[in-house]
Short mmCIF file of C-alpha atoms in Angstrom, two decimals:
data_model
loop_
_atom_site.label_atom_id
_atom_site.label_comp_id
_atom_site.label_asym_id
_atom_site.label_seq_id
_atom_site.Cartn_x
_atom_site.Cartn_y
_atom_site.Cartn_z
CA UNK E 14 122.49 198.15 7.35
CA UNK E 15 124.08 195.62 5.00
CA UNK E 16 124.82 193.11 7.74
CA UNK E 17 121.30 193.38 9.12
CA UNK E 18 119.77 192.92 5.68
CA UNK E 19 121.99 189.89 5.06
CA UNK E 20 120.76 188.38 8.33
CA UNK E 21 117.15 188.93 7.23
CA UNK E 22 117.81 187.25 3.88
CA UNK E 23 119.54 184.33 5.60
CA UNK E 24 116.57 183.77 7.92
CA UNK E 25 114.20 183.71 4.96
CA UNK E 26 116.48 181.26 3.17
CA UNK E 27 116.56 178.96 6.19
CA UNK E 28 112.79 178.89 6.37
CA UNK E 29 112.50 178.23 2.63
CA UNK E 30 115.08 175.42 2.69
CA UNK E 31 113.50 173.80 5.75
CA UNK E 32 110.02 173.82 4.16
CA UNK E 33 111.37 172.48 0.87
CA UNK E 34 113.30 169.67 2.57
CA UNK E 35 110.31 168.62 4.67
CA UNK E 36 108.09 168.58 1.58
CA UNK E 37 110.42 167.06 -1.04
CA UNK E 38 113.30 165.38 0.79
CA UNK E 39 112.12 164.27 4.27
CA UNK E 40 115.25 162.14 4.76
CA UNK E 41 117.37 165.31 4.81
CA UNK E 42 117.56 167.94 7.50
CA UNK E 43 119.12 171.28 8.24
CA UNK E 44 122.00 170.58 10.54
CA UNK E 45 123.41 174.00 11.38
CA UNK E 46 124.31 177.43 10.07
CA UNK E 47 127.69 179.12 10.14
CA UNK E 48 127.47 182.85 9.39
CA UNK E 49 126.09 182.85 5.83
CA UNK E 50 126.37 179.09 5.23
CA UNK E 51 123.83 176.33 5.67
CA UNK E 52 124.83 172.76 6.46
CA UNK E 53 122.32 170.12 5.32
CA UNK E 54 122.64 166.49 6.38
CA UNK E 55 121.90 164.19 3.43
CA UNK E 56 122.02 160.38 3.36
CA UNK E 57 124.50 159.18 0.72
CA UNK E 58 121.81 157.01 -0.85
CA UNK E 59 119.76 160.03 -1.99
CA UNK E 60 122.52 162.58 -2.66
CA UNK E 61 121.94 163.88 -6.20
CA UNK E 62 122.01 166.97 -8.43
CA UNK E 63 118.24 167.31 -8.13
CA UNK E 64 118.50 167.76 -4.37
CA UNK E 65 121.35 170.23 -4.76
CA UNK E 66 119.34 172.23 -7.32
CA UNK E 67 116.32 172.26 -5.01
CA UNK E 68 118.46 173.62 -2.16
CA UNK E 69 119.97 176.34 -4.37
CA UNK E 70 116.52 177.33 -5.71
CA UNK E 71 115.11 177.50 -2.17
CA UNK E 72 118.09 179.57 -1.02
CA UNK E 73 117.71 182.01 -3.91
CA UNK E 74 113.94 182.28 -3.88
CA UNK E 75 112.63 185.71 -4.87
CA UNK E 76 114.22 187.45 -1.90
CA UNK E 77 116.14 189.82 -4.16
CA UNK E 78 112.85 191.52 -5.10
CA UNK E 79 112.29 192.52 -1.46
CA UNK E 80 115.52 194.54 -1.63
CA UNK E 81 114.94 196.01 -5.12
CA UNK E 82 117.81 193.96 -6.52
CA UNK E 83 117.58 193.08 -10.23
CA UNK E 84 119.11 189.58 -9.93
CA UNK E 85 118.83 186.65 -7.58
CA UNK E 86 121.47 186.41 -4.89
CA UNK E 87 124.35 184.07 -5.79
CA UNK E 88 124.49 180.73 -4.01
CA UNK E 89 127.54 178.46 -4.03
CA UNK E 90 127.58 174.84 -2.94
CA UNK E 91 130.17 172.39 -1.68
CA UNK E 92 129.86 168.86 -0.35
CA UNK E 93 131.90 166.39 1.65
CA UNK E 94 131.39 162.93 3.04
CA UNK E 95 134.16 163.24 5.62
CA UNK E 96 135.14 166.69 6.91
CA UNK E 97 135.02 170.28 5.67
CA UNK E 98 138.75 170.37 4.98
CA UNK E 99 137.99 167.79 2.24
CA UNK E 100 135.03 169.62 0.72
CA UNK E 101 134.47 169.77 -3.03
CA UNK E 102 132.94 172.82 -4.72
CA UNK E 103 129.89 172.04 -6.88
CA UNK E 104 129.16 174.04 -10.03
#
């Protein structure tokens, strides 16, 4: 039940992030997903905290209310300009 619910939340997050990117950041695009992670391709020229905040807000949405959870789901973020073994966690 938990794994199925997590998959449902992830699908909603993907839709929300895709819509937000198309509306606010058309230069960016969803590249792929890996389990519970989303990889977004972002040109270096527009990479900024505002974009990262928009992605986190879209990922969190109000999906927790659909599952009677009192708080939004946690979202962590990391970035890299080379490869994932060189990623940097973002607070």
